[in-house]
Short mmCIF file of C-alpha atoms and ligand atoms in Angstrom, two decimals:
data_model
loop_
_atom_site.label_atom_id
_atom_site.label_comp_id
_atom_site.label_asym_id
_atom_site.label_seq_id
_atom_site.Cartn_x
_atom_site.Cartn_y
_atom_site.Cartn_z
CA UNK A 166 22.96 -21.43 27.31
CA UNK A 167 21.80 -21.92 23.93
CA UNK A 168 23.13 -20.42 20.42
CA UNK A 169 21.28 -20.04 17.43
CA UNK A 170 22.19 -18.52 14.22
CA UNK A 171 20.42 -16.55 11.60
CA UNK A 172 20.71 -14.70 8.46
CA UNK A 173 18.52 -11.75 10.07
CA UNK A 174 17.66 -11.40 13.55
CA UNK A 175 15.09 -8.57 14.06
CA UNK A 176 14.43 -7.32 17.07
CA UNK A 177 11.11 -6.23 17.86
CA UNK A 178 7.45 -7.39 16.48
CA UNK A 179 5.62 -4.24 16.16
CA UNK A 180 4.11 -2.82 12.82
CA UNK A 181 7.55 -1.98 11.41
CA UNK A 182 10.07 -5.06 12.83
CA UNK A 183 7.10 -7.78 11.06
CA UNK A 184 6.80 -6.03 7.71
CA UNK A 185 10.67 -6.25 7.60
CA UNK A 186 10.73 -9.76 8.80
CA UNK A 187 8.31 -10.46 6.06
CA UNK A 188 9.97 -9.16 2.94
CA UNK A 189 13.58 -10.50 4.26
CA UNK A 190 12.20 -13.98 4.42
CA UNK A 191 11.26 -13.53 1.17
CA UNK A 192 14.20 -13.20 -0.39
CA UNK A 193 14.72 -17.08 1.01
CA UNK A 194 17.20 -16.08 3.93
CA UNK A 195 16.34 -17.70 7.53
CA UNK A 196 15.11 -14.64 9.51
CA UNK A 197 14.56 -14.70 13.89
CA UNK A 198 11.67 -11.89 14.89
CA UNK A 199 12.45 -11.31 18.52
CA UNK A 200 9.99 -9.38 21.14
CA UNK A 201 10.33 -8.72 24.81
CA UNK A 202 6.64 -8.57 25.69
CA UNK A 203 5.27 -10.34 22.08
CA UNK A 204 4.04 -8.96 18.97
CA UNK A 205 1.81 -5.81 19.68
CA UNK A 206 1.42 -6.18 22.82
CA UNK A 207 -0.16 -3.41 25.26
CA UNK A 208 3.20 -1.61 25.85
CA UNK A 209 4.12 -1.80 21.89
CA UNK A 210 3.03 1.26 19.56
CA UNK A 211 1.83 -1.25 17.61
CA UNK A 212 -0.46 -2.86 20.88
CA UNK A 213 -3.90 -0.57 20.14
CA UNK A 214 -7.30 -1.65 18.54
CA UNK A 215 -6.95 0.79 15.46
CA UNK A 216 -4.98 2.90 13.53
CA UNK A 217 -5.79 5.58 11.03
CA UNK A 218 -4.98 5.11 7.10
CA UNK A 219 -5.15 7.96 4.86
CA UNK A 220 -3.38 9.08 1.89
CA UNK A 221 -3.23 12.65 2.84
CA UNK A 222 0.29 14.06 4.17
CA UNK A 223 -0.54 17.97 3.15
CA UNK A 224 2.48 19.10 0.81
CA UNK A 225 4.59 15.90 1.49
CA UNK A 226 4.12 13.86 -1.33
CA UNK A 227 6.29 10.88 0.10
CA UNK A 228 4.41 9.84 2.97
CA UNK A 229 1.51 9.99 0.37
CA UNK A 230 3.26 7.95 -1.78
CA UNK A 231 4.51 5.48 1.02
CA UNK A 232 0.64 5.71 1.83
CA UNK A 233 -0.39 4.29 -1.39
CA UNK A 234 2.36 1.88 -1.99
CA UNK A 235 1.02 0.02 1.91
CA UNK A 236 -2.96 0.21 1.08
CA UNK A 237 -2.60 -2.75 -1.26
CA UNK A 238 -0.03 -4.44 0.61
CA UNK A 239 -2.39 -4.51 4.04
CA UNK A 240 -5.39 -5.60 1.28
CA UNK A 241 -3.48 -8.12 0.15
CA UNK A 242 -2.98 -9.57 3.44
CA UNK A 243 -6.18 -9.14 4.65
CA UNK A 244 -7.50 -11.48 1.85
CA UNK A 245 -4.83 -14.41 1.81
CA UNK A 246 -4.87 -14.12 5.62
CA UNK A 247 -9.02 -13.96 5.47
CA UNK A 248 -9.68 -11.14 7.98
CA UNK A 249 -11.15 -7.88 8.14
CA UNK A 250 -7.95 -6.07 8.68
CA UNK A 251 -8.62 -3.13 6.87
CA UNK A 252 -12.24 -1.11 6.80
CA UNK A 253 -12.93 1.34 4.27
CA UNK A 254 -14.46 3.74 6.32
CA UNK A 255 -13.50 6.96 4.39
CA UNK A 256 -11.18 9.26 6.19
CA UNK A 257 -12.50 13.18 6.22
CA UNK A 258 -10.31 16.22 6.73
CA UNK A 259 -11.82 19.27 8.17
CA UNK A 260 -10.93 22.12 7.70
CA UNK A 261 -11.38 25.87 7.03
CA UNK A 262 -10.69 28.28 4.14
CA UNK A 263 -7.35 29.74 5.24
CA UNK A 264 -5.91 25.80 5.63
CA UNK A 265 -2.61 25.63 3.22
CA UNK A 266 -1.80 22.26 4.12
CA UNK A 267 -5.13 20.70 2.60
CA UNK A 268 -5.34 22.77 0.14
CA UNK A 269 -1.64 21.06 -0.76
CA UNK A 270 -3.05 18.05 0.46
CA UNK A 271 -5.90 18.44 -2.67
CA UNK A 272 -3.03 19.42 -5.08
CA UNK A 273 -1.04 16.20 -4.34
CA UNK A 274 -3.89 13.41 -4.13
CA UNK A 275 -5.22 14.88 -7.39
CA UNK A 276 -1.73 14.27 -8.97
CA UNK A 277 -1.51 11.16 -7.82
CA UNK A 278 -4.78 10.07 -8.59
CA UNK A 279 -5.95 9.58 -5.17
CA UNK A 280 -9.83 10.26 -5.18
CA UNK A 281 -11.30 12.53 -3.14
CA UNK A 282 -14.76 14.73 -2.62
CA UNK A 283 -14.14 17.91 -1.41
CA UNK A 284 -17.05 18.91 0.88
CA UNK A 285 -18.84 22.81 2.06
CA UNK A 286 -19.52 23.01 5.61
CA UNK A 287 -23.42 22.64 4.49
CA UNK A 288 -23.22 19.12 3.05
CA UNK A 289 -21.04 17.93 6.01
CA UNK A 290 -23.76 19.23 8.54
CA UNK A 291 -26.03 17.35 5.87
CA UNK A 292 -24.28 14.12 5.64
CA UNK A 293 -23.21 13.67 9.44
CA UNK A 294 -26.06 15.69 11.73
CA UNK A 295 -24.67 14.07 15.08
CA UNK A 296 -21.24 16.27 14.45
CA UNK A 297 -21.35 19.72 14.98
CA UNK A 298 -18.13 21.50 13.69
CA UNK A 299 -19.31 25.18 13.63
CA UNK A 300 -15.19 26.48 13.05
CA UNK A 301 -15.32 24.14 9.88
CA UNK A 302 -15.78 25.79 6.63
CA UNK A 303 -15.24 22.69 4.04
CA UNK A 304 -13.65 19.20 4.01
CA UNK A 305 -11.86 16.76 2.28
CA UNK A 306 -12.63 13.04 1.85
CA UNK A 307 -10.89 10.19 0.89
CA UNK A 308 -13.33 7.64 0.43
CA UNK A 309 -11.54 4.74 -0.57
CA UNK A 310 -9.27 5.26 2.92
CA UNK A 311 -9.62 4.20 6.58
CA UNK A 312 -8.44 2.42 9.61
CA UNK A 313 -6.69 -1.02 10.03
CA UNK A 314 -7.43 -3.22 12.75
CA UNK A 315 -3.79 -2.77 14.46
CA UNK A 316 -3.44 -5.32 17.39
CA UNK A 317 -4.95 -8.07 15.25
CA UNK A 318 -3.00 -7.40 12.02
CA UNK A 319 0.06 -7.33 13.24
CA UNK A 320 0.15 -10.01 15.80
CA UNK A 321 -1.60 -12.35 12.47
CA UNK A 322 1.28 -10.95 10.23
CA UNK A 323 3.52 -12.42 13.37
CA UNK A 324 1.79 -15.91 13.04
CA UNK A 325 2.07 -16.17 9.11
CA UNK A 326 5.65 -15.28 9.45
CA UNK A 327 6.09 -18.38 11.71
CA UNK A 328 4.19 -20.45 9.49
CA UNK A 329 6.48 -19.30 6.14
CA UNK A 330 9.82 -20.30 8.37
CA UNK A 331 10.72 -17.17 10.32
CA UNK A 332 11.89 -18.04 13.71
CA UNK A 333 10.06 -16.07 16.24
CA UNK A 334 11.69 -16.13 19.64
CA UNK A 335 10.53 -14.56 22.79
CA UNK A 336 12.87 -12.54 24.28
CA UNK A 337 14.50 -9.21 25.53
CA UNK A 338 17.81 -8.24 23.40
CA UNK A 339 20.42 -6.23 25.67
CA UNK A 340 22.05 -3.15 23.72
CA UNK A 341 24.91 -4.56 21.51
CA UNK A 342 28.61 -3.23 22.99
CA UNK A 343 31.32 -4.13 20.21
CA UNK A 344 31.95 -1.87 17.46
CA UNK A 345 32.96 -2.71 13.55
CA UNK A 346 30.85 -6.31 13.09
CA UNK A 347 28.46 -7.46 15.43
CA UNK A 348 28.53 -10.96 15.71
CA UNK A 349 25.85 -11.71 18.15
CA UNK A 350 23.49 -10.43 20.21
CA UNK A 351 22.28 -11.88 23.95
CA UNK A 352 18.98 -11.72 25.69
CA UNK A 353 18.11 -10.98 29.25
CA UNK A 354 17.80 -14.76 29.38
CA UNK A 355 22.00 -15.61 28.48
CA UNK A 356 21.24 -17.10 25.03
CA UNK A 357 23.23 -16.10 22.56
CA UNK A 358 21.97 -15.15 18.93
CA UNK A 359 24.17 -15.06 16.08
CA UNK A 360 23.38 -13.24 12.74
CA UNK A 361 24.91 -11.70 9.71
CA UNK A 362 22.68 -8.67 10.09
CA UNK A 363 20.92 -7.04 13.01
CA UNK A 364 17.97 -5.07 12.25
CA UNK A 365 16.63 -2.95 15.53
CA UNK A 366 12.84 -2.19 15.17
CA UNK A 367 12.66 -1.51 18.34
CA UNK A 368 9.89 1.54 18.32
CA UNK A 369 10.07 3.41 21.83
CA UNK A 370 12.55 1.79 23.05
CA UNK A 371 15.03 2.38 21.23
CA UNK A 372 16.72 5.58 23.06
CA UNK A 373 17.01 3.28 25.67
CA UNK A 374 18.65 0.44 23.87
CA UNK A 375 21.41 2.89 21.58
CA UNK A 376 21.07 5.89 24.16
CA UNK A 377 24.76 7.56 23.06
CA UNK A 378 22.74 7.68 19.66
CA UNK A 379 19.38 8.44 20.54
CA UNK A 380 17.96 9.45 23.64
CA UNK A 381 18.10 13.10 22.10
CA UNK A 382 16.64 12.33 19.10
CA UNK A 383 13.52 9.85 19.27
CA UNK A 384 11.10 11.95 22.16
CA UNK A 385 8.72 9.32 23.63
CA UNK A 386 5.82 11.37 24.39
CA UNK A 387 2.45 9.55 26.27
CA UNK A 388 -0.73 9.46 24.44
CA UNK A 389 -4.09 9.28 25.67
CA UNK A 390 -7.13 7.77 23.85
CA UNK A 391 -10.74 6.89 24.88
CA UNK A 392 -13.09 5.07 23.47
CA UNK A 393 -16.99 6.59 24.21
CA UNK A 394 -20.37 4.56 24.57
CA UNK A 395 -22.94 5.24 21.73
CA UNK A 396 -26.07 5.45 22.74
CA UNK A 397 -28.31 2.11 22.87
CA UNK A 398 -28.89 0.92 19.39
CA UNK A 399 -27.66 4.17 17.92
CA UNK A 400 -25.73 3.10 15.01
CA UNK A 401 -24.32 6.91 14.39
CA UNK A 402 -21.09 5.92 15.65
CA UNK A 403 -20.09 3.10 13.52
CA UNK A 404 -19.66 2.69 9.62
CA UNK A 405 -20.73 3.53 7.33
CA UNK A 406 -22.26 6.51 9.26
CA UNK A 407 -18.81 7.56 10.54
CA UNK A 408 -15.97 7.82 8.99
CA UNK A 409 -12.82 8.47 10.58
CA UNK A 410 -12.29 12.15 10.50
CA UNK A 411 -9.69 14.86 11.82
CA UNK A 412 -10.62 18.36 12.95
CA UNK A 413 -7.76 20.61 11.89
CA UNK A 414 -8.97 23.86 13.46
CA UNK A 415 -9.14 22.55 16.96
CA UNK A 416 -5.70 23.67 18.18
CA UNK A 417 -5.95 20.25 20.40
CA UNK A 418 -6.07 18.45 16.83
CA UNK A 419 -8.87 16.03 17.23
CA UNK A 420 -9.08 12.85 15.01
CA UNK A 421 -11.86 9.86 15.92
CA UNK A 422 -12.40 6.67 14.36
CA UNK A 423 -15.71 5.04 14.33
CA UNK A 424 -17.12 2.18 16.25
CA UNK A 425 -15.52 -1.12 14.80
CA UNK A 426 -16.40 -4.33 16.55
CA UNK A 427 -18.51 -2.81 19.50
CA UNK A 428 -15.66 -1.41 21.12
CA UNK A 429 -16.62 1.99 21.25
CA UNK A 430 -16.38 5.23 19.14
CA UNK A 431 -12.46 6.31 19.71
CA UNK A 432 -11.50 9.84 19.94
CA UNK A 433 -8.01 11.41 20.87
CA UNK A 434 -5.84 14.46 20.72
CA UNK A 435 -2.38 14.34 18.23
CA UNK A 436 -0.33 16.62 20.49
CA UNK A 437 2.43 15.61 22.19
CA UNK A 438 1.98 15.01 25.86
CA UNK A 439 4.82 14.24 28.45
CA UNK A 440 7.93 12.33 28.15
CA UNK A 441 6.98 8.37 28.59
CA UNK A 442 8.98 5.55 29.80
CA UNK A 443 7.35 2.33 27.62
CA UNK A 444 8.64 -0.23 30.05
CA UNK A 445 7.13 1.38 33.49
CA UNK A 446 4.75 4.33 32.65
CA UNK A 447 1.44 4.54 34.07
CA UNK A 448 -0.98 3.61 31.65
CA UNK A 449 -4.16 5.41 33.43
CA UNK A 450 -5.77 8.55 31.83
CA UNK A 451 -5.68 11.95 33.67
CA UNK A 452 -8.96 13.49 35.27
CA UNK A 453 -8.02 16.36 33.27
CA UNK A 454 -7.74 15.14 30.48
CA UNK A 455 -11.41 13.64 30.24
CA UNK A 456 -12.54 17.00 31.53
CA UNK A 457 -11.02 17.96 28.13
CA UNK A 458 -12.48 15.57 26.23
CA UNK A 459 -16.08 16.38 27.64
CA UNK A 460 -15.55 19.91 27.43
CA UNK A 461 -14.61 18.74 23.43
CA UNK A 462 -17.67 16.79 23.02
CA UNK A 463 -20.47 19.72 24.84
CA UNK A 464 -19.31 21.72 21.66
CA UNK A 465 -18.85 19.04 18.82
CA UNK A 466 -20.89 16.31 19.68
CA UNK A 467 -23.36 17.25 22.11
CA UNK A 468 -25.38 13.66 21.61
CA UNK A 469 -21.85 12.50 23.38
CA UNK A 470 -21.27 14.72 26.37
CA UNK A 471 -22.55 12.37 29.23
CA UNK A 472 -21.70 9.16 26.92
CA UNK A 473 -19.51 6.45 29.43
CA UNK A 474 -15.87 5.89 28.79
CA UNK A 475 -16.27 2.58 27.93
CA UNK A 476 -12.12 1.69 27.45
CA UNK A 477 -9.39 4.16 27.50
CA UNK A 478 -5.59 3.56 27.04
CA UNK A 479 -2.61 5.06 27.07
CA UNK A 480 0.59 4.63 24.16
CA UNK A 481 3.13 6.58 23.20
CA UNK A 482 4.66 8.38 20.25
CA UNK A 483 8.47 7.69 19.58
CA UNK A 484 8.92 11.25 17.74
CA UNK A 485 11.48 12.32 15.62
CA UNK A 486 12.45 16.33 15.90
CA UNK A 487 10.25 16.35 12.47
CA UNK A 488 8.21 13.55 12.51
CA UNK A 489 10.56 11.66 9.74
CA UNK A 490 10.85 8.01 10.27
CA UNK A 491 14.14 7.14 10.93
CA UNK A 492 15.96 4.31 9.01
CA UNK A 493 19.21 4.10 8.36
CA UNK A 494 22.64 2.19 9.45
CA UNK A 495 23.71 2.25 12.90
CA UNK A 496 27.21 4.87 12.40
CA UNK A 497 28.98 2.31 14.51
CA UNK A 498 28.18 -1.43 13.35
CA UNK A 499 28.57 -2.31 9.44
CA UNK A 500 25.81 -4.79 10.01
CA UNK A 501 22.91 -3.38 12.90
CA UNK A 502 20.31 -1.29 10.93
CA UNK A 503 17.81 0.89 13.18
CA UNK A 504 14.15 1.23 11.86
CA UNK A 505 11.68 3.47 13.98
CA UNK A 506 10.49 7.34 14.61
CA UNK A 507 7.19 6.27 13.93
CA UNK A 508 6.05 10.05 15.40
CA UNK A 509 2.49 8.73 15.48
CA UNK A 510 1.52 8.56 12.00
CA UNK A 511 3.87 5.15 11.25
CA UNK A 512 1.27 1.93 11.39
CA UNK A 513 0.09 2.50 8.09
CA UNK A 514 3.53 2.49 6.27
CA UNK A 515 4.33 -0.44 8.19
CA UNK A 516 4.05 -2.79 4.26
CA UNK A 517 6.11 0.39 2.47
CA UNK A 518 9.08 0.89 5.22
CA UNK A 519 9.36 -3.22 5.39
CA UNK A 520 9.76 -2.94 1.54
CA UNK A 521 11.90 -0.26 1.58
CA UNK A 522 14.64 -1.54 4.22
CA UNK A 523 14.83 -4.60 3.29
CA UNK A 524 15.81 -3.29 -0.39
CA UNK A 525 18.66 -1.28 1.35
CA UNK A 526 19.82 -4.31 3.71
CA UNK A 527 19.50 -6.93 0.80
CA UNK A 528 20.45 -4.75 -2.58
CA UNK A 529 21.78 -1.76 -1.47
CA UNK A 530 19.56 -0.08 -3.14
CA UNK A 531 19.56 4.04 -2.87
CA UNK A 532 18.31 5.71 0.85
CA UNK A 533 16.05 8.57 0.98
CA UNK A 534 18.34 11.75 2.80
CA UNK A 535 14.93 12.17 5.23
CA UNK A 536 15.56 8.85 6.90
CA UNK A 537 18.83 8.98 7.51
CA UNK A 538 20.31 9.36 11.06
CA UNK A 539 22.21 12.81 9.86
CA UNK A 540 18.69 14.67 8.98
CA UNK A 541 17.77 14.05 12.70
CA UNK A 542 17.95 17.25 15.00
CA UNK A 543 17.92 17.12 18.44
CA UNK A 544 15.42 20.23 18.89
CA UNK A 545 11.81 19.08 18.20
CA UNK A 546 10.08 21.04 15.68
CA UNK A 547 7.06 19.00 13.94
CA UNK A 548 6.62 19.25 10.58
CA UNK A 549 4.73 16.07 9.39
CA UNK A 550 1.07 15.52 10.05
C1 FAD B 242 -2.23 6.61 20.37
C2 FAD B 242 -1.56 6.37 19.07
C3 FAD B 242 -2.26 6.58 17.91
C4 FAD B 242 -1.63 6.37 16.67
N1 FAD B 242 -2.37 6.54 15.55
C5 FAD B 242 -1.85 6.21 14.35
C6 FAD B 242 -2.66 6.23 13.21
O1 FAD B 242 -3.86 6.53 13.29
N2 FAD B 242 -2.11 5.87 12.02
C7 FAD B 242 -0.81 5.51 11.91
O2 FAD B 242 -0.37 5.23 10.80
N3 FAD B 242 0.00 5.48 13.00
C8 FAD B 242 -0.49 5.80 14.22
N4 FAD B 242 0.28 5.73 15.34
C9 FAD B 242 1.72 5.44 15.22
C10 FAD B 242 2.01 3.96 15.08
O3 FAD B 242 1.19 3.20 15.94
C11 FAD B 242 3.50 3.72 15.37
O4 FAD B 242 4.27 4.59 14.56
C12 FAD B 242 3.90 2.29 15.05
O5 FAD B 242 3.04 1.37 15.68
C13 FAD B 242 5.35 2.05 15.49
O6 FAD B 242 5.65 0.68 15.33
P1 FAD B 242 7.06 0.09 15.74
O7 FAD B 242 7.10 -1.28 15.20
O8 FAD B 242 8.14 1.04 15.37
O9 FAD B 242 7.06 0.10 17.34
P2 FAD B 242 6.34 -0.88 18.38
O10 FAD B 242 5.01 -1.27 17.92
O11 FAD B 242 6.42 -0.23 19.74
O12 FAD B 242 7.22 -2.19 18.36
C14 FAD B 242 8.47 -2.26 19.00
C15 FAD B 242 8.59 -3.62 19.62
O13 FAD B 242 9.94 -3.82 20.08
C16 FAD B 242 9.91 -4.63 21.21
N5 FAD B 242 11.16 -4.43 21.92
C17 FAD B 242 11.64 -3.29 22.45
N6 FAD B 242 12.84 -3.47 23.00
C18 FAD B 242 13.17 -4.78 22.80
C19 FAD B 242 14.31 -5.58 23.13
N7 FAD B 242 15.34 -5.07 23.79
N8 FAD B 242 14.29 -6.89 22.78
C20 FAD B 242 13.21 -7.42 22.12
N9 FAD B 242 12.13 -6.71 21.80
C21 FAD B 242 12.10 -5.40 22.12
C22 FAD B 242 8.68 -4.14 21.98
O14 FAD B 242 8.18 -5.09 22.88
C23 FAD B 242 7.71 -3.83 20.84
O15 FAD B 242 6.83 -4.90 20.60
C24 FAD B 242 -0.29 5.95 16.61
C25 FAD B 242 0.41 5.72 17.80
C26 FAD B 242 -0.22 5.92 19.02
C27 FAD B 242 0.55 5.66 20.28
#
């Protein structure tokens, strides 16, 4: 058995465990990243080929905010890293008249001096003829917004982090027992890991690892997303003819991303399916749910309707009741923080919640009430979009 000891061990290399590796090595102190199945890998929120990133967050100005402060951190890394991480696609919002969230959404990117075009149904049936949104009555888009390579950015954060001196170790924590100080943690495997602070990024999994604390209050719900076959050399489906975009008066709440990398134009539904066990759930999508999607596609994008699945895949959502991230101390352990609730809208803070925690681990510095482990309810009732 083998002991090693660190300033920082963090367990789990998702989005949100790297991005807090990251800024905690550079404040000089010797950091471990530990993973049971490796950095975004296909059971990992964090494992998929793209994620969506947008500034708009209707009324809630922080996630805007949080939004803004990541952009520039992911374009940062995509140019010392060299890769294509992040593709301005533009990211549309559509909507109708009676829609109060963007209509707050409007109100808060135009005081924050996000740009935006704001769009009548006419010019979107002008500007994207292969879409047919006849509830839609005018749109919103961000055109300096859009999707980041997820898979790929997060597993390259990963290697940089090994390169700058993090320690990145292979293995499956178990749940921590003591109480007061934790001294050390062990893995699956009978080493021993020894730290001064224990940060648990553990995404879905975490119910299962502090279940006393949380298997009522992070909801792992399984997601389902497929990824259609343009036509041949139909280029309709990739940029810049397609932005991402997000159909807010389909009660199913579409959103689609375009074609990046031949993989296929991606299209999903953001409600919450079943409860989902990460470890051992079937990742297979329903019959019924492609009926859906079809059913989706005769009336939006008819060009579509007989268009092969060419990849599907199922994740999961680790939802808070609200859809606020949690991160905050665990109540009984002076030194474990817990970092996750990423409620399906997290990737893209991934840069601003690394910032952010490792100010509170390493300065103390002030928490915001929303994160903390007190604000979350055990009745779901979703309030961020
Ligand atoms: C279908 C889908 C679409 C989404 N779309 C978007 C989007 O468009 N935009 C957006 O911003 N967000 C989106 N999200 C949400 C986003 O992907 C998640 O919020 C984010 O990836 C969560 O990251 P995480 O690091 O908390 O968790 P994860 O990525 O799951 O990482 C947790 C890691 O911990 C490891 N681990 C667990 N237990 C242990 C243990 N005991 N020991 C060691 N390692 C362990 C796991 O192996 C895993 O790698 C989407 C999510 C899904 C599922």
């Amino acid at each position: 058995m083998t002991k090693r000891t660190y300033d920082f061990a963090v367990i789990g290399a998702g989005v949100f465990g790297a991005w807090t590796a990251y800024f905690l090595r550079q404040s000089g102190a010797s950091v471990a990243l530990l993973d049971a199945y490796g950095p975004a890998n296909s059971r990992a929120s964090s494992g998929g080929e793209t994620r969506v990133i947008r500034m708009g967050y209707g009324p809630d100005e922080l996630y805007t905010r949080w939004a803004m402060r990541s952009l520039p951190l992911w374009r940062d890394f995509a140019t010392r890293t060299k890769r294509e991480i992040f593709r301005q696609t533009g990211v549309l919002w559509l909507s109708n008249d009676a829609d109060a969230y963007l209509k707050s959404l409007c109100g808060v990117l135009a005081q924050a001096g996000v740009e935006r075009e704001e769009l009548k149904a006419e010019e979107i049936a002008r500007r994207w003829p292969q879409l047919r949104f006849h509830d839609v009555t005018w749109g919103v888009l961000e055109p300096n917004s859009g999707l980041l390579l997820a898979r790929e950015s997060v597993q390259a954060l990963v290697k940089e982090l090994v390169g700058s001196g993090v320690e990145y170790l292979p293995a499956a924590a178990e749940a921590p027992s003591a109480q007061g100080k934790l001294a050390q943690i062990k893995t699956r495997t009978g080493e021993s890991i020894s730290a001064g602070t224990f940060v648990f990024c553990s995404g879905p999994w975490l119910p299962k690892i502090f279940p006393e604390l949380l298997a009522e209050r992070i909801f792992v719900t399984r997601q389902e997303v497929f990824f259609l076959g343009a036509p041949a050399g139909s280029a309709d489906f990739r940029p810049p003819k397609m932005p991402v975009w997000l159909h807010r008066t389909h009660p199913g709440l579409p959103y689609a991303l375009p074609d990046i990398e031949g993989r296929g134009f991606k299209i999903a539904f953001d409600l919450h399916g079943e409860r989902f066990d990460p470890d051992a759930g079937g990742r297979v999508v329903a019959e019924s749910s492609i009926e859906r999607l079809r059913e989706y596609l005769r009336q939006h994008i008819p060009v579509l309707v007989h268009a092969p699945l060419v990849e599907t895949r199922v994740c999961q959502y680790e939802n808070t009741w609200n859809g606020d991230f949690l991160i905050d101390r665990h109540p009984q352990f002076e030194n474990v923080w817990i970092a996750g609730g990423g409620s399906g809208h997290g990737f893209k803070h991934g840069p601003a919640l690394g910032e952010y925690l490792s100010q509170r681990i390493l300065h103390g510095a002030p928490g915001e009430p929303r994160f903390s482990l007190a604000a979350k309810q055990t009745a779901q009732n979703r309030a961020v979009y």
